[in-house]
XYZ file of C-alpha atoms in Angstrom:
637
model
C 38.454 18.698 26.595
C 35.592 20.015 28.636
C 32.657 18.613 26.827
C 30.076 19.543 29.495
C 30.982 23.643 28.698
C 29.336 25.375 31.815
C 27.069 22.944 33.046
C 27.730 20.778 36.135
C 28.581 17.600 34.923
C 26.926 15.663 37.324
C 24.017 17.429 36.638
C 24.420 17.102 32.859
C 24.478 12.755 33.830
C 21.022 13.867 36.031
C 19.482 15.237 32.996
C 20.358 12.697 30.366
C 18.773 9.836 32.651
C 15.850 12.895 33.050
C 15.318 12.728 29.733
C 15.230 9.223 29.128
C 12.827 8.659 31.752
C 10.853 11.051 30.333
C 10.315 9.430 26.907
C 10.074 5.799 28.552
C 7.175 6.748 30.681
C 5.362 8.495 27.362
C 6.185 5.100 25.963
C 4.475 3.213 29.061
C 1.779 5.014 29.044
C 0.695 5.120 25.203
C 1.340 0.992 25.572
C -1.344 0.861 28.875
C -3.978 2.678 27.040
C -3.869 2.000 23.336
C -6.984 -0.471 21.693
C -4.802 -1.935 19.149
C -2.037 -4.705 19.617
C -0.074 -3.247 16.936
C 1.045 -0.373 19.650
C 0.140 -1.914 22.700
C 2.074 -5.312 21.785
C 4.276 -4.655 18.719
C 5.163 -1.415 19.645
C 5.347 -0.117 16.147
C 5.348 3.532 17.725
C 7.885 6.110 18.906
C 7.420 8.776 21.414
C 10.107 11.807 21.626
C 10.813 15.168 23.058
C 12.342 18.234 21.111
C 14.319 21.331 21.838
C 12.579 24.803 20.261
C 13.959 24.204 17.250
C 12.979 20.340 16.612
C 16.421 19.049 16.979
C 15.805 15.513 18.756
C 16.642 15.581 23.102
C 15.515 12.059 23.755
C 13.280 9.079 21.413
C 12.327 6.607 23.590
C 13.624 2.823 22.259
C 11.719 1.575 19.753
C 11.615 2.230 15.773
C 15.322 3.595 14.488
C 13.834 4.506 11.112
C 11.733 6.954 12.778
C 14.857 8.919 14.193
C 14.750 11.624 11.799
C 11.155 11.314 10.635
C 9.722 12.385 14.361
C 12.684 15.764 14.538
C 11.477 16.972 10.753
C 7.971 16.607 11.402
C 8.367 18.931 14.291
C 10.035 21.641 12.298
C 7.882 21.141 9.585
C 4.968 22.247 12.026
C 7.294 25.263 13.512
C 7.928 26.231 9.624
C 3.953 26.519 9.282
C 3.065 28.288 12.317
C 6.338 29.855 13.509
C 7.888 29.954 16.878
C 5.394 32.654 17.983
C 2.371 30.773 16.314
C 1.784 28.128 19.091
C -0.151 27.992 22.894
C -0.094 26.063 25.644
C -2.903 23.743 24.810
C -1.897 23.614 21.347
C -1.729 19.866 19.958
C -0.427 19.498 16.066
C -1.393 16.472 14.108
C -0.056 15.063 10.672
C 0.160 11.905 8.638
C 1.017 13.529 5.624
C 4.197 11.051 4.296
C 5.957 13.168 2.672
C 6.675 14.935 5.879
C 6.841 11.960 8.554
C 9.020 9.849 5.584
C 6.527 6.972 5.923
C 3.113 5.970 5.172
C -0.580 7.780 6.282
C -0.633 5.017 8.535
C 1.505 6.868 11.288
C -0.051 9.580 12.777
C 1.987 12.108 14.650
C 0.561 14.193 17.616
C 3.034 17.114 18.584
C 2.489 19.325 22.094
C 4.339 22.441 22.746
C 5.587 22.485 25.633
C 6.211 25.916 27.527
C 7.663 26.694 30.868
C 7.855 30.487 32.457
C 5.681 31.921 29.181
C 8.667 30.773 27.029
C 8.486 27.367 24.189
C 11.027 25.428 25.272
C 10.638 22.197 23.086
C 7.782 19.855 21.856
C 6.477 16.491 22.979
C 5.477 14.163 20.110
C 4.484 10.426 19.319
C 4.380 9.177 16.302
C 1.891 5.484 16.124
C 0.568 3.012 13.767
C -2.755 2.644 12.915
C -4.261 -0.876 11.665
C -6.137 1.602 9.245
C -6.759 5.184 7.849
C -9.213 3.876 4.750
C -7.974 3.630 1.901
C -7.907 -0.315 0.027
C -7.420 -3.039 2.242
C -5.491 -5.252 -0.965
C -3.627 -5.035 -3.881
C -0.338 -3.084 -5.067
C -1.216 0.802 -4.620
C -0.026 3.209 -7.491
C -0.667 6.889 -5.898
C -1.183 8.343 -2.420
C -4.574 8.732 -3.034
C -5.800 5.427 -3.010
C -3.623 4.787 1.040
C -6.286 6.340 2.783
C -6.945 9.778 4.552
C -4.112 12.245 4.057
C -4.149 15.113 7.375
C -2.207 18.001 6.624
C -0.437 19.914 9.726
C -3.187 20.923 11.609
C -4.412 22.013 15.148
C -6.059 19.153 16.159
C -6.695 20.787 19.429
C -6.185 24.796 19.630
C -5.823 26.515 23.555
C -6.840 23.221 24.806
C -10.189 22.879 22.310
C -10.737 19.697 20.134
C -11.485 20.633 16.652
C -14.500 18.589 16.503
C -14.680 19.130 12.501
C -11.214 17.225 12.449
C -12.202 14.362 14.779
C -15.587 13.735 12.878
C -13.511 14.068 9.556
C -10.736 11.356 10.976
C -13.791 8.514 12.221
C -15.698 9.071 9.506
C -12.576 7.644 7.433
C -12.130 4.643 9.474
C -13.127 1.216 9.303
C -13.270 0.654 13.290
C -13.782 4.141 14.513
C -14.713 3.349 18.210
C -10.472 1.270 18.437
C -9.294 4.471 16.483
C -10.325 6.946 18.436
C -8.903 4.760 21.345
C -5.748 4.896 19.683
C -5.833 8.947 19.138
C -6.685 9.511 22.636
C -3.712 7.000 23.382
C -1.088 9.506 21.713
C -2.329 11.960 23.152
C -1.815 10.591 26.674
C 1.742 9.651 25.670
C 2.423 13.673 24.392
C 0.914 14.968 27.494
C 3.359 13.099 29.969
C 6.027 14.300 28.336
C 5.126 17.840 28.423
C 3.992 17.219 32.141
C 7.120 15.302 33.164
C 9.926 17.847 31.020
C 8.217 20.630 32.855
C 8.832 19.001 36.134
C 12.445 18.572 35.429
C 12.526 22.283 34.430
C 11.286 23.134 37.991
C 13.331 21.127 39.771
C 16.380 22.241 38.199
C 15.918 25.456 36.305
C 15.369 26.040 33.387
C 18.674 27.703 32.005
C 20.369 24.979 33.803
C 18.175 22.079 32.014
C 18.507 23.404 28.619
C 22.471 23.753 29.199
C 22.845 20.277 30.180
C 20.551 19.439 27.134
C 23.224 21.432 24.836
C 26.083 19.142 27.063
C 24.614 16.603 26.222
C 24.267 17.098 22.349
C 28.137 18.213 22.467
C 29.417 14.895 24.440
C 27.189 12.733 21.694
C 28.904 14.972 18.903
C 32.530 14.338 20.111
C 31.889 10.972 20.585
C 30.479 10.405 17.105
C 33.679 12.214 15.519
C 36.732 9.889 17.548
C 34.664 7.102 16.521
C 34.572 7.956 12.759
C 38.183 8.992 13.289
C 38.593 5.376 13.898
C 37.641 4.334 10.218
C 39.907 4.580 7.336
C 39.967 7.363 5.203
C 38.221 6.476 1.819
C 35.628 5.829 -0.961
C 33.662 2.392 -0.044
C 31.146 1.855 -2.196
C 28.540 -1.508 -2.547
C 25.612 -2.193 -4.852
C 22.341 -4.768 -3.475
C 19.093 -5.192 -5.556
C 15.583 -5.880 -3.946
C 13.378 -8.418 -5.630
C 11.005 -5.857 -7.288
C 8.142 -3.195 -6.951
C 5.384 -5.685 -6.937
C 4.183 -4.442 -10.489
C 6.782 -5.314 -12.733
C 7.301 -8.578 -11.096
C 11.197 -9.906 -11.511
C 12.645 -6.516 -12.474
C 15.052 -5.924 -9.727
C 15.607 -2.763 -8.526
C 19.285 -1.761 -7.739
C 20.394 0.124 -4.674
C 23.669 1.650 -5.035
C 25.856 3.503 -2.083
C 28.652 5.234 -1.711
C 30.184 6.361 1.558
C 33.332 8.978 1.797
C 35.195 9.368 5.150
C 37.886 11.932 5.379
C 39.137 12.889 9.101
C 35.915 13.044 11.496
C 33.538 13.414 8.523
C 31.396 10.866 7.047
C 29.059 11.024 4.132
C 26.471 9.040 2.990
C 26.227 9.530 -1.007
C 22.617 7.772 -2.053
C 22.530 9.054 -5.436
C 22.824 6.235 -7.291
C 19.743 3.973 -5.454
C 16.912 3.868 -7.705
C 14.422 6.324 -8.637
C 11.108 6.059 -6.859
C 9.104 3.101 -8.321
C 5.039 2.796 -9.267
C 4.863 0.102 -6.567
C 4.321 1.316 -2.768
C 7.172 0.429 -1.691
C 9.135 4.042 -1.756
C 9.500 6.292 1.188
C 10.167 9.964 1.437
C 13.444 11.579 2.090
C 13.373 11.826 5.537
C 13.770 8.146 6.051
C 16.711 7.988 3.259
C 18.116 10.344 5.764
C 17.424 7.792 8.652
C 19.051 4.995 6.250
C 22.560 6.835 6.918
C 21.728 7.908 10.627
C 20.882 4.568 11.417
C 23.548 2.888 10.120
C 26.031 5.798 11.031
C 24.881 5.151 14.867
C 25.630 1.282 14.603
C 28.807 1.962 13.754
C 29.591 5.146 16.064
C 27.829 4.940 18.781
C 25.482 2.455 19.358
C 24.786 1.733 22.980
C 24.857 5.961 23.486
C 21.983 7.211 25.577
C 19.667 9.026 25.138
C 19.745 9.261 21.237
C 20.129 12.371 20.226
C 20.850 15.538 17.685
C 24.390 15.642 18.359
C 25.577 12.315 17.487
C 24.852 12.643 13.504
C 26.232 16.682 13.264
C 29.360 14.934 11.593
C 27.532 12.783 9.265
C 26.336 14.458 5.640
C 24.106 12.895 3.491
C 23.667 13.052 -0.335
C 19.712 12.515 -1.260
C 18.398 13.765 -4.379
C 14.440 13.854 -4.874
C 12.493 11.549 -6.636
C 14.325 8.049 -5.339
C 13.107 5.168 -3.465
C 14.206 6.828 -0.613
C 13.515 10.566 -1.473
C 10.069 9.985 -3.070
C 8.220 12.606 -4.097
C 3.731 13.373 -4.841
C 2.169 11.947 -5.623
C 3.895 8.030 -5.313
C 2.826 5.801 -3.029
C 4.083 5.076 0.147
C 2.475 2.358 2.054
C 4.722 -0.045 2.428
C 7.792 2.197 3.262
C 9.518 0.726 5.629
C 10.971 -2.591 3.542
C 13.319 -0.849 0.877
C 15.674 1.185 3.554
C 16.291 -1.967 5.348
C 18.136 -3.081 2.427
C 19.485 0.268 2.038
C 21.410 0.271 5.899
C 22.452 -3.190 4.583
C 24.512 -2.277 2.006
C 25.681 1.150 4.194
C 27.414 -1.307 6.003
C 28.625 -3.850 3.073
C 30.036 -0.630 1.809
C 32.206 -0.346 5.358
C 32.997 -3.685 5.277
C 35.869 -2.690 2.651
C 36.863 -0.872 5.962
C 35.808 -1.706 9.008
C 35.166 -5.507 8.989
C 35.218 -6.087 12.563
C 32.845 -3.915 12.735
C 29.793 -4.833 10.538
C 27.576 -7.954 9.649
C 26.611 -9.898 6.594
C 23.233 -8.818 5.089
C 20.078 -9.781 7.332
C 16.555 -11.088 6.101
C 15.633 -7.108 6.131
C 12.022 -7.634 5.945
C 8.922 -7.097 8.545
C 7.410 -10.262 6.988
C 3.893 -9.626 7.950
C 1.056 -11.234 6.819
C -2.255 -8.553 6.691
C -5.383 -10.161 7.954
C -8.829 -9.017 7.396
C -12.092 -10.731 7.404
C -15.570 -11.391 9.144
C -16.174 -12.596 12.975
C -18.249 -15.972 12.604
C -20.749 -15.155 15.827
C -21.166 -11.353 15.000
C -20.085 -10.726 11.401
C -18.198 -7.837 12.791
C -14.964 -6.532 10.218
C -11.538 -7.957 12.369
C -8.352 -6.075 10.798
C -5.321 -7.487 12.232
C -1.319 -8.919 11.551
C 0.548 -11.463 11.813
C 4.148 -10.542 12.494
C 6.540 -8.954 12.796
C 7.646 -12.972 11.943
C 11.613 -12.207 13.111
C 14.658 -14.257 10.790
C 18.060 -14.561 10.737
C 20.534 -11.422 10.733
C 23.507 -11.623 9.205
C 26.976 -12.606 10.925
C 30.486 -10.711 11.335
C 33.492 -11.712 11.819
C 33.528 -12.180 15.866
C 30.327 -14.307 16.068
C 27.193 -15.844 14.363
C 24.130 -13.991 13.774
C 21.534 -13.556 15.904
C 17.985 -15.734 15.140
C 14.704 -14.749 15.203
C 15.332 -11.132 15.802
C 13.433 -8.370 14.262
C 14.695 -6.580 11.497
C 16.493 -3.259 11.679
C 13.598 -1.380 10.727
C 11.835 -1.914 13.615
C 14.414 -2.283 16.550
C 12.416 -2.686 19.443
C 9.063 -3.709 17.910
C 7.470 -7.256 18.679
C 5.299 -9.678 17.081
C 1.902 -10.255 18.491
C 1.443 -13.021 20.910
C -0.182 -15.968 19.253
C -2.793 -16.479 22.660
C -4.142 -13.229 21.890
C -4.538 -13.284 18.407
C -6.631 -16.879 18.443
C -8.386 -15.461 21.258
C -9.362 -12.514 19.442
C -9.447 -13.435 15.907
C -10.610 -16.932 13.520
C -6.973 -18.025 13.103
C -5.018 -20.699 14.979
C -0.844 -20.633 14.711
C -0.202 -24.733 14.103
C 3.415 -23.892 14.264
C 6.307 -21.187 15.093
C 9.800 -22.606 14.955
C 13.519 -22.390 13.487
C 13.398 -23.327 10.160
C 17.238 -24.815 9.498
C 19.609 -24.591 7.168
C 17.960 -20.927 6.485
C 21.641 -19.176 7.998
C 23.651 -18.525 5.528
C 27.450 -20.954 6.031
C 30.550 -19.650 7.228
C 33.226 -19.494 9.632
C 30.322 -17.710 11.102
C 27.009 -18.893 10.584
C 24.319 -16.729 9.872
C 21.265 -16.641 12.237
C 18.100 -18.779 11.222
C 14.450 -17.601 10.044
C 12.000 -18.346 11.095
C 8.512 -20.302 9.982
C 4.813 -19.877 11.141
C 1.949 -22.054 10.133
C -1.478 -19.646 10.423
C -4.439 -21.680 9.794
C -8.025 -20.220 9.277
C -10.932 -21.360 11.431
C -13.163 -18.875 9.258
C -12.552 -17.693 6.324
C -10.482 -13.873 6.140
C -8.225 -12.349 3.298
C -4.469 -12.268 3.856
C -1.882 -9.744 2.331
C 1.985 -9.989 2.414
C 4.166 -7.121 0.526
C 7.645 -9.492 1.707
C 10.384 -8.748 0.018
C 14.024 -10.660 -0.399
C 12.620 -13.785 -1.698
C 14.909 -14.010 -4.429
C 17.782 -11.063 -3.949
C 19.127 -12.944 -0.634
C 20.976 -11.731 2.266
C 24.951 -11.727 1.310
C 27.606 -13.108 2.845
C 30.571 -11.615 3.637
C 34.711 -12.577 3.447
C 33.437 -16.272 2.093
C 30.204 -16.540 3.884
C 27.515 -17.742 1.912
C 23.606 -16.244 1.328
C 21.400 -16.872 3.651
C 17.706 -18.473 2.536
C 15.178 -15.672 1.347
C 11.598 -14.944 2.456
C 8.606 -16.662 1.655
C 4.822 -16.805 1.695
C 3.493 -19.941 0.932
C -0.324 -21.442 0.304
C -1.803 -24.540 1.721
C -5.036 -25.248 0.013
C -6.734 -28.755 0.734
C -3.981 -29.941 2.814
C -1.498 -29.176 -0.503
C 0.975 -26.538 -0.135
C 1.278 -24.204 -3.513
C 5.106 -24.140 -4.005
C 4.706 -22.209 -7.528
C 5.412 -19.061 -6.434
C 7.749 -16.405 -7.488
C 7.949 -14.166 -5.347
C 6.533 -13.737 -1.672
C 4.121 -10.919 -2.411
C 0.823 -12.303 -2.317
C -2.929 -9.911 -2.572
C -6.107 -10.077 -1.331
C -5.464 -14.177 -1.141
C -8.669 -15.927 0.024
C -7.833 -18.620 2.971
C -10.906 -20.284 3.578
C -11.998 -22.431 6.866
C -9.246 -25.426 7.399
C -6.732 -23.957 4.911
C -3.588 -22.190 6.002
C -0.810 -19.746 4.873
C 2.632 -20.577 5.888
C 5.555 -17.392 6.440
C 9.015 -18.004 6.242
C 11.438 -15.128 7.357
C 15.371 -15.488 5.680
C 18.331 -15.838 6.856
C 21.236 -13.687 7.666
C 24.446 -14.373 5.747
C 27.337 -16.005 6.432
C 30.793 -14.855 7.891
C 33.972 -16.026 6.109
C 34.626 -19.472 4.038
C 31.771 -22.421 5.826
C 35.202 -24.595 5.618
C 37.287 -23.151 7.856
C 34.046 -23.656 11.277
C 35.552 -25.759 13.514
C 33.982 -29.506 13.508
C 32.951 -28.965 16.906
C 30.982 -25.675 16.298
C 29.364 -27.636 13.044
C 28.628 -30.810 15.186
C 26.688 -28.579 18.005
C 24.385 -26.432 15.586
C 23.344 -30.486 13.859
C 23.081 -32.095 17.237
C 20.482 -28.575 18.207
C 18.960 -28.623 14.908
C 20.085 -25.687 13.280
C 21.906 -27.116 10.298
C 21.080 -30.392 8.892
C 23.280 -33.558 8.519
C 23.106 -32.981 4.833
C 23.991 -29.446 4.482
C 26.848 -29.800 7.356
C 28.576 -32.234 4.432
C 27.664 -30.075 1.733
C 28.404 -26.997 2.844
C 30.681 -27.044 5.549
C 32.507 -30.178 4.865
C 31.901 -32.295 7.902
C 30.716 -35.643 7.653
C 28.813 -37.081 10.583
C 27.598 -40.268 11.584
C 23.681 -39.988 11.403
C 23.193 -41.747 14.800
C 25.429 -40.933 17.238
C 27.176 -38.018 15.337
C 30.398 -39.105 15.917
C 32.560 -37.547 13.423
C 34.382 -39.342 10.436
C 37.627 -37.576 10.619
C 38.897 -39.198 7.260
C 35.721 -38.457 4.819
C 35.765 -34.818 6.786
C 39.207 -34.270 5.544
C 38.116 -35.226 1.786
C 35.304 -33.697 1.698
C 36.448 -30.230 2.502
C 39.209 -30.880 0.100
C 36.873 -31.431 -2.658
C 34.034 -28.571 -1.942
C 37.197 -25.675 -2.135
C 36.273 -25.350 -5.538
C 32.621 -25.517 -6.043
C 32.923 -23.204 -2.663
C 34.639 -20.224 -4.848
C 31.954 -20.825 -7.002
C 29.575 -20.222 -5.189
C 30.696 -17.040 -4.084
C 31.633 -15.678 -6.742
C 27.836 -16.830 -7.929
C 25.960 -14.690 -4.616
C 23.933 -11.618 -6.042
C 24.476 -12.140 -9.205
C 21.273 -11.489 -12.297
C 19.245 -14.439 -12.800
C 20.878 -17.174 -15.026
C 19.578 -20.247 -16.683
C 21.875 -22.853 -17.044
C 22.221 -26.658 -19.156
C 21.293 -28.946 -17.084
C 24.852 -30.815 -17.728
C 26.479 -28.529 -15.549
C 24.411 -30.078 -13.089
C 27.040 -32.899 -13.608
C 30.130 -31.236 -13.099
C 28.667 -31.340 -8.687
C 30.596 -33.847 -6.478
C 28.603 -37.436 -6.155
C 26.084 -36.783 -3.807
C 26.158 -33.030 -3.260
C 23.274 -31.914 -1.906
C 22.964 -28.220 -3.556
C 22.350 -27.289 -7.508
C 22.527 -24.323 -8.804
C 18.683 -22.442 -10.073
C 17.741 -23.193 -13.282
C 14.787 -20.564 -12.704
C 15.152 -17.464 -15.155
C 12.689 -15.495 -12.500
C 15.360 -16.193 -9.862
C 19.161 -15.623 -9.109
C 20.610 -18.058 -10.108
C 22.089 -18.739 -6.375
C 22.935 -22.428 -5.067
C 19.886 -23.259 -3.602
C 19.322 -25.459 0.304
C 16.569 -28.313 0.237
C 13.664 -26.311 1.120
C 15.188 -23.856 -1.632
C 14.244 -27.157 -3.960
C 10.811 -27.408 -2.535
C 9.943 -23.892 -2.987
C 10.539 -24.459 -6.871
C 9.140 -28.176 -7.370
C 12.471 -29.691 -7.882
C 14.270 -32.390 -6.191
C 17.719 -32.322 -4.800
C 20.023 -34.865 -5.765
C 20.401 -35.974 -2.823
């Protein structure tokens, strides 16, 4: 099959490395001149370019949740003004979330970009910003109380600024002068795009640029439906739960999929995840959207450059109004980004049923960011900053462990913020950043570690974390076991609070000398911990990754505590004796939170190093030592 129709096809390969450069060199440039380090370092941005109609050409690397939010904010500004109702000099700007999906923290700057009198697609960057007003702690209940909402406007019209809308933006800013930087920043970004798209339409034509650009779209498209070809006809269907909405604390809140293949179609049915909650943490409907895309791409075509329109035209999605996912005015939105994580998660525990070679055990699926704010000792100047994203431990599959210390899937290509440059900026100091072990969930294949980080104040500032999967814990898959959950801890007077129950923490005071201490999760396990080979088990003990202790206890493998050596005879017995409290524990991952008599306690081989919760505010999962520490209670062992 001719996929390339008319176009040349080596042109078509010119053009789809065109437009990749493109969008990397938008992406450069908004890096080398924005003021904060949440673009500059983190990268919590994305820059694309669109055809006429919206439809995505090329995003550059960077956030996949914004894949569809970025392509229906551009259409949303072509539905306001119309194809005829933009110039060249135009520039659109929105943060409104019910468009971009997310929160009013991401504005998105849109150019026009015309060539030979005709529009011929948009430029657009969509960036964080530490702030837009709005309260600086605490749960928020309505949009109102985020900040400043924008609607689609013309932030610049025929090449003049609307001075009105600048003065209206820095008057509703904390730190105007690093805003503004920021603004200016996208705008740089959406300029090179137009500048450099242009100058591939000259070089090659224009007819012939936009053809390849439809090639392109096609090639992605037929690649997308052999893939899907590839899976099983069926219904798979999964069910997860997040820990909850931050106001009614413990009250889980159930995400439900269900996916239908049939030929080269796939659908994504979210009807069943929950309705939008009075916490923040819902997101509008064009991220549910991105849920399925994202996880559709994993699974079809992941390593296929540049993304674009044409690899999701055989993917449908099901997305009522008025979900977690599909929220609609006025609920709030600010932290958006945690609840889809959870949401590709089970997308692909749903394909498991399916495709098992294919997908992984669940991941820590959380930013876990700590919020900073506070006072500069020598000027008393307001600092707003973060401390993350922290990384942890995604899940593995069936082929290998999961990766550590990776970001989650929100957030792709985003980093965290070099220590150096936060103590050099700000009153903190990071006593410690390490693998935290035993945190991978066992299995055949071991789940990839979390991750801790010790932030201790040298002034005193106000610290925020929204972290979720604390208690509902990354799965395992095929036998695997959970991996450990997220948590925010307190050290006050050189105590560490372990009484918490959850890892959502507000407007927490951490005065000079004290410290707070993040732990990312994680990922699950791959198949039964009792089947790793002893030589696999003995290398992640003699690096540190699982502990003498839990290598017995949960993999079976007994090894001499000085020279590791192992004891093939206790080895053999003890794996015979942990195949039944193993099914147990299985069968005990996910489940509602279940208080137990403490006599069942007793029914646990001599010396076993894991008991089972007897929390009601938690799952009721077998919990690791520092499980045991985060609840007061000491392990048997």
């Amino acid at each position: 099959m001719n996929t390339t129709g008319s176009a040349d096809p080596v042109l078509v390969e010119i053009i789809r490395n065109g437009v990749i450069a493109v969008t990397e060199e938008m992406k450069i440039n908004l890096m080398r001149t924005a003021y904060n380090m949440i673009i500059y370092e983190a990268l919590d941005f994305t820059v694309g370019v669109f055809t006429a109609d919206g439809d995505t050409i090329s995003i550059g690397l960077g956030l996949p949740m914004f894949i569809r939010g970025m392509s229906e904010t551009v259409k949303a500004k072509i539905r306001k003004y119309g194809k005829d109702g933009f110039a060249p000099g135009d520039i659109l700007l929105t943060n409104d979330a019910y468009t971009t999906g997310s929160h009013l923290n991401h504005l998105t700057f849109t150019i026009p970009i015309f060539h030979e009198d005709r529009l011929v697609g948009f430029s657009c960057c969509m960036a964080h910003w530490p702030d837009v007003g709005g309260t600086l702690g605490g749960v928020t209940t309505d949009i109102f109380s985020e900040g400043l909402q924008i609607p689609i406007v013309k932030y610049v019209r025929a090449g003049v600024v609307n001075d009105e809308i600048h003065e209206i933006i820095r008057m509703n800013v904390r730190l105007p002068e690093r805003a503004m930087g920021d603004l200016r920043a996208q705008i740089t970004a959406v300029k090179t795009g137009e500048r450099r798209f242009t100058e591939l339409l000259d070089r090659y034509g224009q007819a012939s640029v936009l053809d390849c650009i439809d090639a392109l779209m096609d090639i992605a498209e037929v690649a997308a439906r052999e893939r899907t070809r590839a899976i099983p006809d069926g219904v798979y269907e999964a069910e997860s739960f997040m820990d909850d909405d931050a106001i009614d604390l413990g009250k889980r809140i159930p995400i439900r999929v269900k996916v239908i293949v049939k030929g080269d179609e796939l659908t994504v049915d979210l009807t069943d995840v929950s309705k939008q909650v009075r916490g923040f943490y819902n997101s509008g409907a064009t991220t549910g959207v991105a849920c399925a895309q994202v996880a559709f791409k994993c699974i079809t075509s992941p390593t296929d450059y540049p993304v674009n329109e044409g690899s999701f035209r055989n993917l449908k999605v099901i997305l009522p109004p008025g979900s977690i996912v599909s929220a609609v005015r006025p609920a709030p939105m600010r932290w958006w980004m945690t609840f889809p994580m959870t949401v590709v998660d089970t997308i692909f525990k749903a394909l498991a049923q399916a495709i098992p070679d294919q997908v992984i055990a669940g991941h820590h699926a959380d930013l876990c960011v700590a919020l900073i704010d506070g006072f500069q000792p020598d000027t008393n100047q307001l600092f707003i900053t973060g401390m993350g994203p922290l990384g942890g431990g995604w899940g593995a599959k069936r082929s290998e462990d999961g990766v550590s210390a990776t970001v989650c899937i929100n957030d792709g290509d985003t980093h965290n913020s070099p220590h150096e440059q936060l103590e050099a900026k700000y009153p903190l100091m990071v006593e410690r950043h390490a693998l935290l072990p035993d945190s991978g969930g066992p299995g055949l294949r071991r789940g990839g570690l979390g991750v801790e980080c010790v932030v201790q104040a040298l002034n005193d500032f106000n610290v925020n974390t929204s972290i979720e999967r604390a208690v509902c814990l990354p799965w395992g898959l095929e036998g695997g076991l959970e991996g450990s959950g997220n948590e925010m801890l307190m050290r006050r007077d050189g105590v560490v609070n372990k009484d918490v129950p959850n890892a959502k923490l507000f407007r927490a005071r951490v005065k000079t000398g004290d410290a707070f201490i993040l732990r990312s999760g994680g990922g699950g396990g791959y198949g039964s911990p009792l089947e790793r080979s002893l030589d696999e088990v003995r290398h992640d003990v003699r690096e540190g990754y699982v502990t003498l202790a839990a290598a017995r206890d949960y993999y079976g493998v007994v090894l001499n505590p000085d020279s590791l050596e192992l004891d093939e005879a206790a080895t053999r017995a003890q794996r015979d004796s942990l195949r039944e409290v193993h099914a147990r524990r299985v069968a005990d991952q996910g489940k509602a939170p279940i208080k137990i008599a403490q006599k069942e306690l007793e029914t646990l081989p001599p010396g076993h190093l894991a008991m089972r919760c007897l929390l009601p505010s938690c799952c009721g999962r077998w919990h690791a030592p520092r499980g045991f520490e985060a609840m007061g209670v000491d392990a048997q062992d």
